[in-house]
Structures are given as structure tokens and as C-alpha cells.
mmCIF file of C-alpha atoms in Angstrom:
data_model
loop_
_atom_site.group_PDB
_atom_site.id
_atom_site.type_symbol
_atom_site.label_atom_id
_atom_site.label_comp_id
_atom_site.label_asym_id
_atom_site.label_seq_id
_atom_site.Cartn_x
_atom_site.Cartn_y
_atom_site.Cartn_z
ATOM 1 C CA UNK A 85 51.970 7.801 -55.041
ATOM 2 C CA UNK A 86 52.334 6.173 -58.457
ATOM 3 C CA UNK A 87 54.906 7.615 -60.827
ATOM 4 C CA UNK A 88 53.621 8.630 -64.260
ATOM 5 C CA UNK A 89 56.319 9.325 -66.840
ATOM 6 C CA UNK A 90 55.317 11.709 -69.656
ATOM 7 C CA UNK A 91 58.007 12.085 -72.367
ATOM 8 C CA UNK A 92 57.703 14.916 -74.914
ATOM 9 C CA UNK A 93 59.545 14.760 -78.232
ATOM 10 C CA UNK A 94 58.338 17.792 -80.231
ATOM 11 C CA UNK A 95 57.764 20.595 -77.738
ATOM 12 C CA UNK A 96 55.588 22.892 -79.872
ATOM 13 C CA UNK A 97 53.288 19.988 -80.766
ATOM 14 C CA UNK A 98 53.049 17.905 -77.603
ATOM 15 C CA UNK A 99 54.007 19.868 -74.489
ATOM 16 C CA UNK A 100 50.776 21.747 -73.734
ATOM 17 C CA UNK A 101 48.754 18.534 -73.964
ATOM 18 C CA UNK A 102 51.166 16.693 -71.666
ATOM 19 C CA UNK A 103 51.091 19.579 -69.162
ATOM 20 C CA UNK A 104 47.291 19.426 -69.263
ATOM 21 C CA UNK A 105 47.392 15.708 -68.500
ATOM 22 C CA UNK A 106 50.008 16.311 -65.786
ATOM 23 C CA UNK A 107 47.783 18.882 -64.081
ATOM 24 C CA UNK A 108 44.799 16.556 -63.800
ATOM 25 C CA UNK A 109 46.880 13.433 -63.072
ATOM 26 C CA UNK A 110 48.575 15.204 -60.154
ATOM 27 C CA UNK A 111 45.118 16.167 -58.899
ATOM 28 C CA UNK A 112 44.332 12.442 -58.817
ATOM 29 C CA UNK A 113 47.407 11.598 -56.778
ATOM 30 C CA UNK A 114 49.962 10.688 -59.438
ATOM 31 C CA UNK A 115 53.585 11.745 -59.132
ATOM 32 C CA UNK A 116 54.229 13.053 -62.631
ATOM 33 C CA UNK A 117 57.610 13.239 -64.363
ATOM 34 C CA UNK A 118 57.427 15.419 -67.469
ATOM 35 C CA UNK A 119 59.958 16.830 -69.886
ATOM 36 C CA UNK A 120 62.116 16.177 -72.921
ATOM 37 C CA UNK A 121 61.764 12.639 -74.196
ATOM 38 C CA UNK A 122 65.246 11.234 -73.566
ATOM 39 C CA UNK A 123 65.505 12.975 -70.188
ATOM 40 C CA UNK A 124 62.222 11.399 -69.027
ATOM 41 C CA UNK A 125 63.381 8.003 -70.267
ATOM 42 C CA UNK A 126 66.569 8.342 -68.230
ATOM 43 C CA UNK A 127 64.607 9.457 -65.171
ATOM 44 C CA UNK A 128 62.311 6.448 -65.535
ATOM 45 C CA UNK A 129 65.322 4.151 -65.225
ATOM 46 C CA UNK A 130 66.384 5.823 -61.964
ATOM 47 C CA UNK A 131 63.057 6.310 -60.183
ATOM 48 C CA UNK A 132 60.653 3.739 -58.676
ATOM 49 C CA UNK A 133 58.389 1.565 -60.798
ATOM 50 C CA UNK A 134 55.389 3.333 -62.231
ATOM 51 C CA UNK A 135 53.636 3.900 -65.540
ATOM 52 C CA UNK A 136 55.619 4.871 -68.613
ATOM 53 C CA UNK A 137 53.424 6.774 -71.077
ATOM 54 C CA UNK A 138 55.037 6.172 -74.468
ATOM 55 C CA UNK A 139 54.296 8.797 -77.112
ATOM 56 C CA UNK A 140 54.718 6.438 -80.068
ATOM 57 C CA UNK A 141 57.939 5.687 -81.916
ATOM 58 C CA UNK A 142 59.267 4.006 -85.070
ATOM 59 C CA UNK A 143 59.798 0.301 -84.417
ATOM 60 C CA UNK A 144 63.560 0.213 -83.746
ATOM 61 C CA UNK A 145 63.409 3.035 -81.195
ATOM 62 C CA UNK A 146 60.158 1.708 -79.748
ATOM 63 C CA UNK A 147 61.645 -1.752 -79.216
ATOM 64 C CA UNK A 148 64.568 -0.277 -77.270
ATOM 65 C CA UNK A 149 62.246 1.767 -75.056
ATOM 66 C CA UNK A 150 59.985 -1.224 -74.399
ATOM 67 C CA UNK A 151 62.923 -3.441 -73.464
ATOM 68 C CA UNK A 152 64.389 -0.918 -71.021
ATOM 69 C CA UNK A 153 61.097 0.003 -69.355
ATOM 70 C CA UNK A 154 59.968 -3.597 -69.029
ATOM 71 C CA UNK A 155 63.300 -4.531 -67.470
ATOM 72 C CA UNK A 156 62.812 -1.740 -64.942
ATOM 73 C CA UNK A 157 59.364 -3.087 -64.077
ATOM 74 C CA UNK A 158 57.227 -0.219 -65.367
ATOM 75 C CA UNK A 159 53.723 -0.700 -66.710
ATOM 76 C CA UNK A 160 53.673 0.405 -70.337
ATOM 77 C CA UNK A 161 50.997 2.396 -72.120
ATOM 78 C CA UNK A 162 51.031 4.287 -75.394
ATOM 79 C CA UNK A 163 49.154 7.020 -77.220
ATOM 80 C CA UNK A 164 50.860 7.377 -80.589
ATOM 81 C CA UNK A 165 51.202 11.002 -81.655
ATOM 82 C CA UNK A 166 51.207 9.799 -85.275
ATOM 83 C CA UNK A 167 48.107 7.638 -84.836
ATOM 84 C CA UNK A 168 45.587 10.096 -86.244
ATOM 85 C CA UNK A 169 46.965 10.840 -89.697
ATOM 86 C CA UNK A 170 48.583 7.985 -91.606
ATOM 87 C CA UNK A 171 49.686 8.442 -95.199
ATOM 88 C CA UNK A 172 50.436 4.701 -95.488
ATOM 89 C CA UNK A 173 48.345 2.514 -93.193
ATOM 90 C CA UNK A 174 50.260 -0.708 -93.893
ATOM 91 C CA UNK A 175 53.571 0.979 -93.140
ATOM 92 C CA UNK A 176 52.051 2.444 -89.963
ATOM 93 C CA UNK A 177 51.157 -1.029 -88.709
ATOM 94 C CA UNK A 178 54.528 -2.505 -89.642
ATOM 95 C CA UNK A 179 56.647 0.321 -88.266
ATOM 96 C CA UNK A 180 54.718 1.801 -85.334
ATOM 97 C CA UNK A 181 52.503 -1.138 -84.321
ATOM 98 C CA UNK A 182 54.953 -4.003 -84.699
ATOM 99 C CA UNK A 183 53.264 -7.020 -83.109
ATOM 100 C CA UNK A 184 56.138 -8.132 -80.904
ATOM 101 C CA UNK A 185 56.649 -4.751 -79.243
ATOM 102 C CA UNK A 186 52.946 -3.818 -79.188
ATOM 103 C CA UNK A 187 52.089 -6.927 -77.177
ATOM 104 C CA UNK A 188 54.381 -5.642 -74.402
ATOM 105 C CA UNK A 189 52.034 -2.721 -73.704
ATOM 106 C CA UNK A 190 49.464 -2.984 -70.932
ATOM 107 C CA UNK A 191 47.164 -0.490 -72.648
ATOM 108 C CA UNK A 192 47.125 1.384 -75.934
ATOM 109 C CA UNK A 193 45.019 4.533 -76.143
ATOM 110 C CA UNK A 194 43.426 5.437 -79.459
ATOM 111 C CA UNK A 195 42.674 8.775 -81.089
ATOM 112 C CA UNK A 196 39.402 7.467 -82.455
ATOM 113 C CA UNK A 197 37.425 4.535 -83.844
ATOM 114 C CA UNK A 198 39.376 4.470 -87.100
ATOM 115 C CA UNK A 199 42.748 3.910 -85.411
ATOM 116 C CA UNK A 200 41.242 1.433 -82.939
ATOM 117 C CA UNK A 201 39.680 -0.703 -85.687
ATOM 118 C CA UNK A 202 42.911 -0.644 -87.699
ATOM 119 C CA UNK A 203 45.005 -1.887 -84.771
ATOM 120 C CA UNK A 204 42.357 -4.497 -83.860
ATOM 121 C CA UNK A 205 42.562 -5.931 -87.369
ATOM 122 C CA UNK A 206 46.337 -6.268 -86.931
ATOM 123 C CA UNK A 207 46.548 -7.384 -83.277
ATOM 124 C CA UNK A 208 43.121 -8.787 -82.243
ATOM 125 C CA UNK A 209 43.722 -9.367 -78.510
ATOM 126 C CA UNK A 210 45.518 -6.123 -77.645
ATOM 127 C CA UNK A 211 43.881 -3.981 -74.952
ATOM 128 C CA UNK A 212 42.798 -0.847 -76.812
ATOM 129 C CA UNK A 213 40.979 2.030 -75.128
ATOM 130 C CA UNK A 214 39.148 4.750 -77.015
ATOM 131 C CA UNK A 215 40.309 7.939 -75.287
ATOM 132 C CA UNK A 216 41.103 10.617 -77.831
ATOM 133 C CA UNK A 217 44.167 12.816 -77.347
ATOM 134 C CA UNK A 218 44.496 15.715 -74.859
ATOM 135 C CA UNK A 219 45.941 17.740 -77.751
ATOM 136 C CA UNK A 220 42.385 18.068 -78.995
ATOM 137 C CA UNK A 221 40.967 18.796 -75.525
ATOM 138 C CA UNK A 222 42.970 22.012 -75.777
ATOM 139 C CA UNK A 223 41.069 23.037 -78.906
ATOM 140 C CA UNK A 224 37.751 23.162 -77.058
ATOM 141 C CA UNK A 225 36.154 26.409 -76.003
ATOM 142 C CA UNK A 226 36.851 25.651 -72.348
ATOM 143 C CA UNK A 227 40.599 26.011 -72.814
ATOM 144 C CA UNK A 228 40.715 28.951 -75.234
ATOM 145 C CA UNK A 229 41.739 31.334 -72.382
ATOM 146 C CA UNK A 230 45.094 29.513 -72.310
ATOM 147 C CA UNK A 231 45.959 31.132 -75.629
ATOM 148 C CA UNK A 232 44.329 34.543 -75.344
ATOM 149 C CA UNK A 233 47.417 36.494 -74.307
ATOM 150 C CA UNK A 234 49.760 34.798 -76.777
ATOM 151 C CA UNK A 235 47.276 35.200 -79.634
ATOM 152 C CA UNK A 236 46.951 38.886 -78.869
ATOM 153 C CA UNK A 237 50.744 39.215 -78.850
ATOM 154 C CA UNK A 238 51.037 37.531 -82.265
ATOM 155 C CA UNK A 239 48.322 39.736 -83.760
ATOM 156 C CA UNK A 240 49.999 42.834 -82.341
ATOM 157 C CA UNK A 241 53.322 41.801 -83.894
ATOM 158 C CA UNK A 242 52.098 40.640 -87.309
ATOM 159 C CA UNK A 243 48.650 42.136 -87.823
ATOM 160 C CA UNK A 244 46.323 40.319 -90.214
ATOM 161 C CA UNK A 245 48.025 37.302 -91.776
ATOM 162 C CA UNK A 246 47.629 34.103 -93.768
ATOM 163 C CA UNK A 247 49.158 31.051 -92.095
ATOM 164 C CA UNK A 248 50.870 28.591 -94.434
ATOM 165 C CA UNK A 249 51.909 25.254 -92.879
ATOM 166 C CA UNK A 250 54.314 22.918 -94.666
ATOM 167 C CA UNK A 251 55.259 19.230 -94.414
ATOM 168 C CA UNK A 252 58.117 18.806 -96.872
ATOM 169 C CA UNK A 253 60.817 17.231 -94.700
ATOM 170 C CA UNK A 254 61.211 14.346 -97.164
ATOM 171 C CA UNK A 255 62.373 16.824 -99.812
ATOM 172 C CA UNK A 256 63.608 19.645 -97.568
ATOM 173 C CA UNK A 257 65.049 17.930 -94.464
ATOM 174 C CA UNK A 258 66.917 19.637 -91.671
ATOM 175 C CA UNK A 259 69.720 17.150 -92.227
ATOM 176 C CA UNK A 260 70.605 15.544 -95.554
ATOM 177 C CA UNK A 261 70.144 11.770 -95.316
ATOM 178 C CA UNK A 262 69.761 10.275 -98.801
ATOM 179 C CA UNK A 263 66.179 11.476 -98.819
ATOM 180 C CA UNK A 264 66.094 11.317 -102.630
ATOM 181 C CA UNK A 265 65.807 7.539 -102.227
ATOM 182 C CA UNK A 266 62.466 7.916 -100.422
ATOM 183 C CA UNK A 267 59.492 6.737 -102.484
ATOM 184 C CA UNK A 268 57.675 10.049 -101.906
ATOM 185 C CA UNK A 269 60.651 12.215 -102.835
ATOM 186 C CA UNK A 270 59.510 13.187 -106.356
ATOM 187 C CA UNK A 271 55.948 13.793 -105.181
ATOM 188 C CA UNK A 272 57.123 16.011 -102.309
ATOM 189 C CA UNK A 273 59.544 17.856 -104.571
ATOM 190 C CA UNK A 274 56.730 18.772 -106.957
ATOM 191 C CA UNK A 275 54.388 19.737 -104.127
ATOM 192 C CA UNK A 276 57.101 21.847 -102.491
ATOM 193 C CA UNK A 277 57.728 23.725 -105.748
ATOM 194 C CA UNK A 278 54.002 24.368 -106.195
ATOM 195 C CA UNK A 279 53.800 25.790 -102.656
ATOM 196 C CA UNK A 280 56.772 28.065 -103.325
ATOM 197 C CA UNK A 281 55.051 29.453 -106.442
ATOM 198 C CA UNK A 282 51.765 29.807 -104.547
ATOM 199 C CA UNK A 283 53.424 31.743 -101.732
ATOM 200 C CA UNK A 284 55.098 34.117 -104.167
ATOM 201 C CA UNK A 285 51.817 34.634 -106.031
ATOM 202 C CA UNK A 286 49.919 35.501 -102.838
ATOM 203 C CA UNK A 287 52.691 37.889 -101.789
ATOM 204 C CA UNK A 288 52.443 39.684 -105.152
ATOM 205 C CA UNK A 289 48.660 39.642 -105.578
ATOM 206 C CA UNK A 290 47.807 40.575 -101.972
ATOM 207 C CA UNK A 291 50.793 42.754 -101.005
ATOM 208 C CA UNK A 292 49.044 44.253 -97.966
ATOM 209 C CA UNK A 293 48.616 40.775 -96.428
ATOM 210 C CA UNK A 294 51.378 39.168 -94.358
ATOM 211 C CA UNK A 295 52.122 35.499 -95.009
ATOM 212 C CA UNK A 296 53.444 33.467 -92.073
ATOM 213 C CA UNK A 297 55.202 30.233 -93.053
ATOM 214 C CA UNK A 298 55.491 27.562 -90.356
ATOM 215 C CA UNK A 299 57.750 24.772 -91.610
ATOM 216 C CA UNK A 300 57.504 21.283 -90.171
ATOM 217 C CA UNK A 301 59.951 20.860 -87.221
ATOM 218 C CA UNK A 302 62.051 18.463 -89.342
ATOM 219 C CA UNK A 303 62.436 20.881 -92.254
ATOM 220 C CA UNK A 304 65.346 23.130 -93.189
ATOM 221 C CA UNK A 305 64.344 26.718 -92.334
ATOM 222 C CA UNK A 306 67.137 28.244 -94.380
ATOM 223 C CA UNK A 307 65.562 27.003 -97.609
ATOM 224 C CA UNK A 308 62.556 29.256 -96.998
ATOM 225 C CA UNK A 309 64.562 32.132 -95.571
ATOM 226 C CA UNK A 310 66.807 32.257 -98.623
ATOM 227 C CA UNK A 311 63.964 31.853 -101.139
ATOM 228 C CA UNK A 312 61.780 34.591 -99.667
ATOM 229 C CA UNK A 313 64.388 37.034 -98.362
ATOM 230 C CA UNK A 314 63.365 39.673 -100.944
ATOM 231 C CA UNK A 315 59.696 39.664 -99.844
ATOM 232 C CA UNK A 316 58.751 42.127 -97.126
ATOM 233 C CA UNK A 317 55.393 40.459 -96.433
ATOM 234 C CA UNK A 318 56.628 36.869 -95.950
ATOM 235 C CA UNK A 319 57.773 35.773 -92.472
ATOM 236 C CA UNK A 320 59.249 32.399 -91.482
ATOM 237 C CA UNK A 321 58.053 31.552 -87.957
ATOM 238 C CA UNK A 322 59.059 28.082 -86.690
ATOM 239 C CA UNK A 323 58.456 28.963 -83.037
ATOM 240 C CA UNK A 324 55.494 28.824 -80.661
ATOM 241 C CA UNK A 325 52.472 26.556 -80.376
ATOM 242 C CA UNK A 326 50.581 26.118 -83.630
ATOM 243 C CA UNK A 327 47.249 26.664 -81.840
ATOM 244 C CA UNK A 328 48.305 30.242 -81.078
ATOM 245 C CA UNK A 329 49.114 30.841 -84.730
ATOM 246 C CA UNK A 330 45.886 29.292 -86.015
ATOM 247 C CA UNK A 331 43.751 31.360 -83.647
ATOM 248 C CA UNK A 332 45.637 34.528 -84.576
ATOM 249 C CA UNK A 333 45.375 33.951 -88.332
ATOM 250 C CA UNK A 334 42.719 34.920 -90.874
ATOM 251 C CA UNK A 335 42.933 31.656 -92.826
ATOM 252 C CA UNK A 336 45.372 28.753 -93.065
ATOM 253 C CA UNK A 337 46.710 26.998 -96.167
ATOM 254 C CA UNK A 338 48.131 23.464 -96.084
ATOM 255 C CA UNK A 339 48.227 20.105 -97.823
ATOM 256 C CA UNK A 340 47.656 17.019 -95.728
ATOM 257 C CA UNK A 341 48.671 18.736 -92.497
ATOM 258 C CA UNK A 342 47.071 18.117 -89.090
ATOM 259 C CA UNK A 343 46.590 21.876 -88.814
ATOM 260 C CA UNK A 344 43.775 21.608 -91.359
ATOM 261 C CA UNK A 345 41.775 19.564 -88.855
ATOM 262 C CA UNK A 346 42.912 21.691 -85.915
ATOM 263 C CA UNK A 347 41.742 24.827 -87.724
ATOM 264 C CA UNK A 348 38.338 23.213 -88.293
ATOM 265 C CA UNK A 349 38.025 22.437 -84.579
ATOM 266 C CA UNK A 350 39.054 26.012 -83.743
ATOM 267 C CA UNK A 351 36.426 27.414 -86.131
ATOM 268 C CA UNK A 352 39.060 28.877 -88.442
ATOM 269 C CA UNK A 353 38.694 28.610 -92.247
ATOM 270 C CA UNK A 354 41.359 26.596 -94.051
ATOM 271 C CA UNK A 355 42.319 25.812 -97.623
ATOM 272 C CA UNK A 356 43.991 22.610 -98.778
ATOM 273 C CA UNK A 357 46.084 23.335 -101.865
ATOM 274 C CA UNK A 358 46.210 20.213 -104.065
ATOM 275 C CA UNK A 359 47.864 21.160 -107.383
ATOM 276 C CA UNK A 360 48.897 17.511 -107.821
ATOM 277 C CA UNK A 361 47.169 14.410 -106.497
ATOM 278 C CA UNK A 362 48.361 10.881 -105.882
ATOM 279 C CA UNK A 363 46.248 8.364 -103.989
ATOM 280 C CA UNK A 364 49.407 6.732 -102.621
ATOM 281 C CA UNK A 365 50.616 9.861 -100.875
ATOM 282 C CA UNK A 366 47.721 12.294 -100.409
ATOM 283 C CA UNK A 367 46.699 12.487 -96.758
ATOM 284 C CA UNK A 368 42.965 11.906 -96.530
ATOM 285 C CA UNK A 369 41.849 13.175 -93.146
ATOM 286 C CA UNK A 370 43.018 16.821 -92.834
ATOM 287 C CA UNK A 371 42.138 17.518 -96.461
ATOM 288 C CA UNK A 372 38.504 16.643 -95.693
ATOM 289 C CA UNK A 373 38.191 19.601 -93.322
ATOM 290 C CA UNK A 374 39.389 22.309 -95.679
ATOM 291 C CA UNK A 375 38.258 24.054 -98.826
ATOM 292 C CA UNK A 376 39.966 22.272 -101.710
ATOM 293 C CA UNK A 377 41.847 24.378 -104.288
ATOM 294 C CA UNK A 378 43.836 22.970 -107.202
ATOM 295 C CA UNK A 379 45.181 26.152 -108.820
ATOM 296 C CA UNK A 380 46.774 29.377 -107.625
ATOM 297 C CA UNK A 381 43.774 31.347 -108.882
ATOM 298 C CA UNK A 382 41.348 29.172 -106.913
ATOM 299 C CA UNK A 383 43.432 29.689 -103.750
ATOM 300 C CA UNK A 384 43.380 33.457 -104.266
ATOM 301 C CA UNK A 385 39.619 33.319 -104.828
ATOM 302 C CA UNK A 386 39.112 31.259 -101.649
ATOM 303 C CA UNK A 387 41.188 33.729 -99.624
ATOM 304 C CA UNK A 388 39.004 36.589 -100.825
ATOM 305 C CA UNK A 389 35.852 34.628 -99.916
ATOM 306 C CA UNK A 390 36.782 32.915 -96.671
ATOM 307 C CA UNK A 391 33.523 33.994 -95.022
ATOM 308 C CA UNK A 392 31.693 31.507 -97.272
ATOM 309 C CA UNK A 393 33.586 28.489 -95.874
ATOM 310 C CA UNK A 394 31.320 26.642 -93.407
ATOM 311 C CA UNK A 395 31.343 23.165 -91.766
ATOM 312 C CA UNK A 396 29.239 20.420 -93.356
ATOM 313 C CA UNK A 397 27.401 17.417 -91.917
ATOM 314 C CA UNK A 398 29.785 15.104 -93.792
ATOM 315 C CA UNK A 399 32.746 16.694 -92.026
ATOM 316 C CA UNK A 400 31.147 16.180 -88.607
ATOM 317 C CA UNK A 401 30.456 12.511 -89.418
ATOM 318 C CA UNK A 402 34.093 11.985 -90.424
ATOM 319 C CA UNK A 403 35.217 13.764 -87.249
ATOM 320 C CA UNK A 404 33.223 11.421 -85.011
ATOM 321 C CA UNK A 405 34.886 8.388 -86.620
ATOM 322 C CA UNK A 406 38.454 9.626 -86.304
ATOM 323 C CA UNK A 407 38.434 11.766 -83.142
ATOM 324 C CA UNK A 408 37.068 10.369 -79.887
ATOM 325 C CA UNK A 409 36.094 12.631 -76.990
ATOM 326 C CA UNK A 410 35.336 15.627 -79.178
ATOM 327 C CA UNK A 411 31.556 15.488 -78.908
ATOM 328 C CA UNK A 412 31.419 14.054 -75.388
ATOM 329 C CA UNK A 413 33.871 14.040 -72.508
ATOM 330 C CA UNK A 414 37.545 14.930 -72.310
ATOM 331 C CA UNK A 415 40.450 12.764 -73.403
ATOM 332 C CA UNK A 416 42.454 13.495 -70.251
ATOM 333 C CA UNK A 417 39.572 12.207 -68.095
ATOM 334 C CA UNK A 418 39.362 8.931 -70.009
ATOM 335 C CA UNK A 419 43.128 8.484 -69.880
ATOM 336 C CA UNK A 420 43.335 9.050 -66.119
ATOM 337 C CA UNK A 421 40.456 6.614 -65.529
ATOM 338 C CA UNK A 422 42.335 4.009 -67.595
ATOM 339 C CA UNK A 423 45.582 4.694 -65.696
ATOM 340 C CA UNK A 424 43.840 4.005 -62.397
ATOM 341 C CA UNK A 425 42.846 0.556 -63.637
ATOM 342 C CA UNK A 426 46.511 -0.453 -63.788
ATOM 343 C CA UNK A 427 46.761 -0.393 -59.983
ATOM 344 C CA UNK A 428 50.544 -0.020 -59.809
ATOM 345 C CA UNK A 429 52.285 -0.883 -56.548
ATOM 346 C CA UNK A 430 55.640 0.961 -56.730
ATOM 347 C CA UNK A 431 58.751 -0.387 -55.058
ATOM 348 C CA UNK A 432 61.253 1.857 -53.377
ATOM 349 C CA UNK A 433 64.238 3.055 -55.387
ATOM 350 C CA UNK A 434 66.759 5.884 -55.443
ATOM 351 C CA UNK A 435 65.601 9.283 -54.270
ATOM 352 C CA UNK A 436 64.719 11.851 -56.918
ATOM 353 C CA UNK A 437 66.611 14.411 -54.829
ATOM 354 C CA UNK A 438 69.896 12.993 -56.091
ATOM 355 C CA UNK A 439 69.081 12.923 -59.810
ATOM 356 C CA UNK A 440 70.794 15.169 -62.328
ATOM 357 C CA UNK A 441 69.321 13.918 -65.571
ATOM 358 C CA UNK A 442 70.685 15.199 -68.869
ATOM 359 C CA UNK A 443 68.742 15.251 -72.125
ATOM 360 C CA UNK A 444 70.161 14.154 -75.452
ATOM 361 C CA UNK A 445 72.051 16.810 -77.405
ATOM 362 C CA UNK A 446 70.190 15.620 -80.511
ATOM 363 C CA UNK A 447 66.922 16.847 -78.976
ATOM 364 C CA UNK A 448 67.872 20.527 -79.177
ATOM 365 C CA UNK A 449 65.880 21.475 -82.271
ATOM 366 C CA UNK A 450 62.795 19.483 -81.262
ATOM 367 C CA UNK A 451 62.706 20.584 -77.633
ATOM 368 C CA UNK A 452 63.948 23.995 -76.526
ATOM 369 C CA UNK A 453 64.273 24.732 -72.826
ATOM 370 C CA UNK A 454 61.469 24.017 -70.354
ATOM 371 C CA UNK A 455 61.554 26.018 -67.128
ATOM 372 C CA UNK A 456 59.839 25.613 -63.794
ATOM 373 C CA UNK A 457 58.139 28.945 -64.475
ATOM 374 C CA UNK A 458 56.648 27.573 -67.733
ATOM 375 C CA UNK A 459 54.944 24.831 -65.737
ATOM 376 C CA UNK A 460 53.799 27.187 -62.978
ATOM 377 C CA UNK A 461 52.240 29.623 -65.427
ATOM 378 C CA UNK A 462 50.420 26.872 -67.304
ATOM 379 C CA UNK A 463 49.009 25.367 -64.100
ATOM 380 C CA UNK A 464 47.990 28.822 -62.909
ATOM 381 C CA UNK A 465 45.931 29.318 -66.079
ATOM 382 C CA UNK A 466 44.250 25.912 -65.667
ATOM 383 C CA UNK A 467 43.456 26.837 -62.067
ATOM 384 C CA UNK A 468 41.753 29.982 -63.333
ATOM 385 C CA UNK A 469 39.749 27.994 -65.873
ATOM 386 C CA UNK A 470 38.727 25.418 -63.253
ATOM 387 C CA UNK A 471 38.233 28.092 -60.566
ATOM 388 C CA UNK A 472 40.618 26.246 -58.255
ATOM 389 C CA UNK A 473 43.612 27.225 -56.167
ATOM 390 C CA UNK A 474 45.600 23.993 -56.441
ATOM 391 C CA UNK A 475 49.261 24.247 -55.495
ATOM 392 C CA UNK A 476 51.933 22.015 -56.992
ATOM 393 C CA UNK A 477 55.420 21.066 -55.925
ATOM 394 C CA UNK A 478 57.632 21.229 -59.017
ATOM 395 C CA UNK A 479 61.040 19.645 -58.530
ATOM 396 C CA UNK A 480 63.741 19.769 -61.226
ATOM 397 C CA UNK A 481 65.333 16.367 -61.851
ATOM 398 C CA UNK A 482 67.837 17.667 -64.383
ATOM 399 C CA UNK A 483 67.827 19.590 -67.639
ATOM 400 C CA UNK A 484 64.266 20.045 -68.970
ATOM 401 C CA UNK A 485 62.723 17.341 -66.783
ATOM 402 C CA UNK A 486 60.581 17.885 -63.658
ATOM 403 C CA UNK A 487 58.709 15.940 -61.027
ATOM 404 C CA UNK A 488 55.240 17.308 -60.203
ATOM 405 C CA UNK A 489 53.061 16.519 -57.196
ATOM 406 C CA UNK A 490 50.015 18.150 -55.665
ATOM 407 C CA UNK A 491 50.833 19.907 -52.413
#
């Protein structure tokens, strides 16, 4: 059996997709190690040679990972979680596709044609495979049953609500780090203040409607909690998978957030609030899949008329260019087919029975606990969808990291 190492950095964003890939990879005979990013990296240095599935990193961190995994003898592949939406394409290439580290990868998987062509222009001879991302497999009708129970629970708890997603970590970071020196700081400060005023206006003008705010994982929650503590109809909810929240909502509001595209793929109406615009910092892709509003009044009007928001042919054409495997096939299938081409011949190493891997303490806010039961329940639901009765051996290797094989 070939080891496949699947690190997860941001649990609420990446875990379900990695569990989906783990399910089907185990079906194909892979021995999958999945869990918190640093814990999986540590496990990969203790276990036999296999395939390390990098999730994309800034260059300094990426270079360290590449060096360690290459020294261990692993084959290296990557599907960059940040490869779909890039606010600065030149910076993306310099920081996340640095030539020296990129050339160490055996394969790089691409979200869509746009990312593939961009990387090709930067590194012409790199092996790039158009796969799409399993995160978007999960948005298809086939996998909606995965979310049914959780969506119902959210709707029972909060009733009808507007979902407001933010991305202001440059201005409102979890940890202060001289962020005011960032080139986007003033832009994000203005946008943040506009969103605060918008939220308060919706709360006043539509008092019967609950507003759920989901801050970016890197943002400071207390900023929102303190600002809106006097509003009974505003809730800060940083927990749970965003797909659950989108499906449970009436409409979502964002600016340049991936959830705008995810809502489109889930057939949920969305509004992109753009009270200020700057070509240097506006995020093109997700804004193309939402109703554009530039004033508070236009947002309120769009909320009252969400039934008139419908997909256009232009949006579908853009989708085909940026997102592979949406119209045909599944990303996880294309990835597993590519993995098989690597033909890894593992050497013997220490037994996984003796491992007691620990994750980094710094990972706490990005990755809460992962239990064996979480994995079992997810696989059980996929079995129901696939009408199978597959049984998996799930072996803990330490804190929040597990080895999965098909029985």
C-alpha cells in the first residue's frame, strides 16, 4: 500500500474535501494519513515513503516542507488552496509558485484553466494537471445529503437569516503584527467600516431578519462581538463548515470572498457589496457570481428582491475557465488517477503503531479537534450516497492525525 499524506490547515475550509478524497483514495488501495497540517507533516517524516499532498503555502514555509519531504524520499504533489482566487497574480507567482521550490514537485494540480495557464507562463516545463478541487465536488447535488442534517439544525437554531462573510484580516487580524504597513491596509479599513455600517443598517431596517456574521478564520472575533453586542438580531458564528451556512441561509453578502462563488454553485443568491472599488485590490472572480450593490440602499433593495437574481450565460462561461471538473467529472477522480501515475514503491520504515504525533500549539484556532468518530460518520454518509458498505480501519497516530485503510 502506498502512503498518501493529506495535511489540513483550516479545518472548516479544507477538512470535508480531504475526507472525501481520503474515502475514495482508500477505496483504491492507498494508505491515507489525514489530519492537522503540522501533525501530518511530522507523521510523514516517521512513516514509509509515499506521496505528500501539499495544500499550498507561502514560499518560506513551502521551501521548508519541500526540503524535509524530499529528504525523506516522498513524491511531492500540490493543490494550492489559494490557487483559485488571487488578488495579486504577480505576488501569487512570486510567493506561492516560487520557481526553485515548484520545480521540486512531481505534479501540481490546478483548480482550472486560468490557474494552469498562469503557472505555465511562469514555469513552462512544470507538470500541471487540470483536476479541479474536491472542495467543489462537495457542492454538487450528489453530495448535498452530507449537509442535510446540519443545515436543518442551523435553520432550527437561527430561523431565516442573511449570511454575511468577511475577509478583513489585514485590518482586523487575530494577532496584531504591524498590519498597518500592509499596502492594502487603508483599503481594507475603509471596506471594513462600510460593512459595519451596512450590517447595522440591515439590522435596523429589517429587524425581523437575523444576520449571521462569519469572520475569516484569521480575523479577531471580539471586534465584531463588541461592536454588535447591543443588537439582538446579529450573531457572530465562526464555527462550522461554510457550506452548511450557505445552504441554510436566505442570501449571502460578501466582497471578494470565495463564498460568493460557492453560493452560486449551491444555487443560493448572493450580493457583492462594493461601496469602494480599486482595481489593485478588488477580487475579480467571486464578485462576478453575485449581484453587485454599491450603496446600502441597493443592498436592502436586492435583499427584498432576491428571487430576481438568476445565473447568466456569462457567469457559466467564466466558471468553465476557472473551475475544472464542474461540468464534467469529479475532481477527486482526476486526482486519484494522477496519483496512480506516480507508481510509488515504498520502503519499510518505523511502524505506525508506535507513533504519538503531536500537532503544533499554534494550530489551535485553525484546526479544532478531529475525532475518529468524525471520520466514521463522514464515511458512513458517503457510503449511503454511493450505496456501498465499505468498512475502514481508522488508526490514531497522535493528536488530530489518523491513518485510514480499507478493511
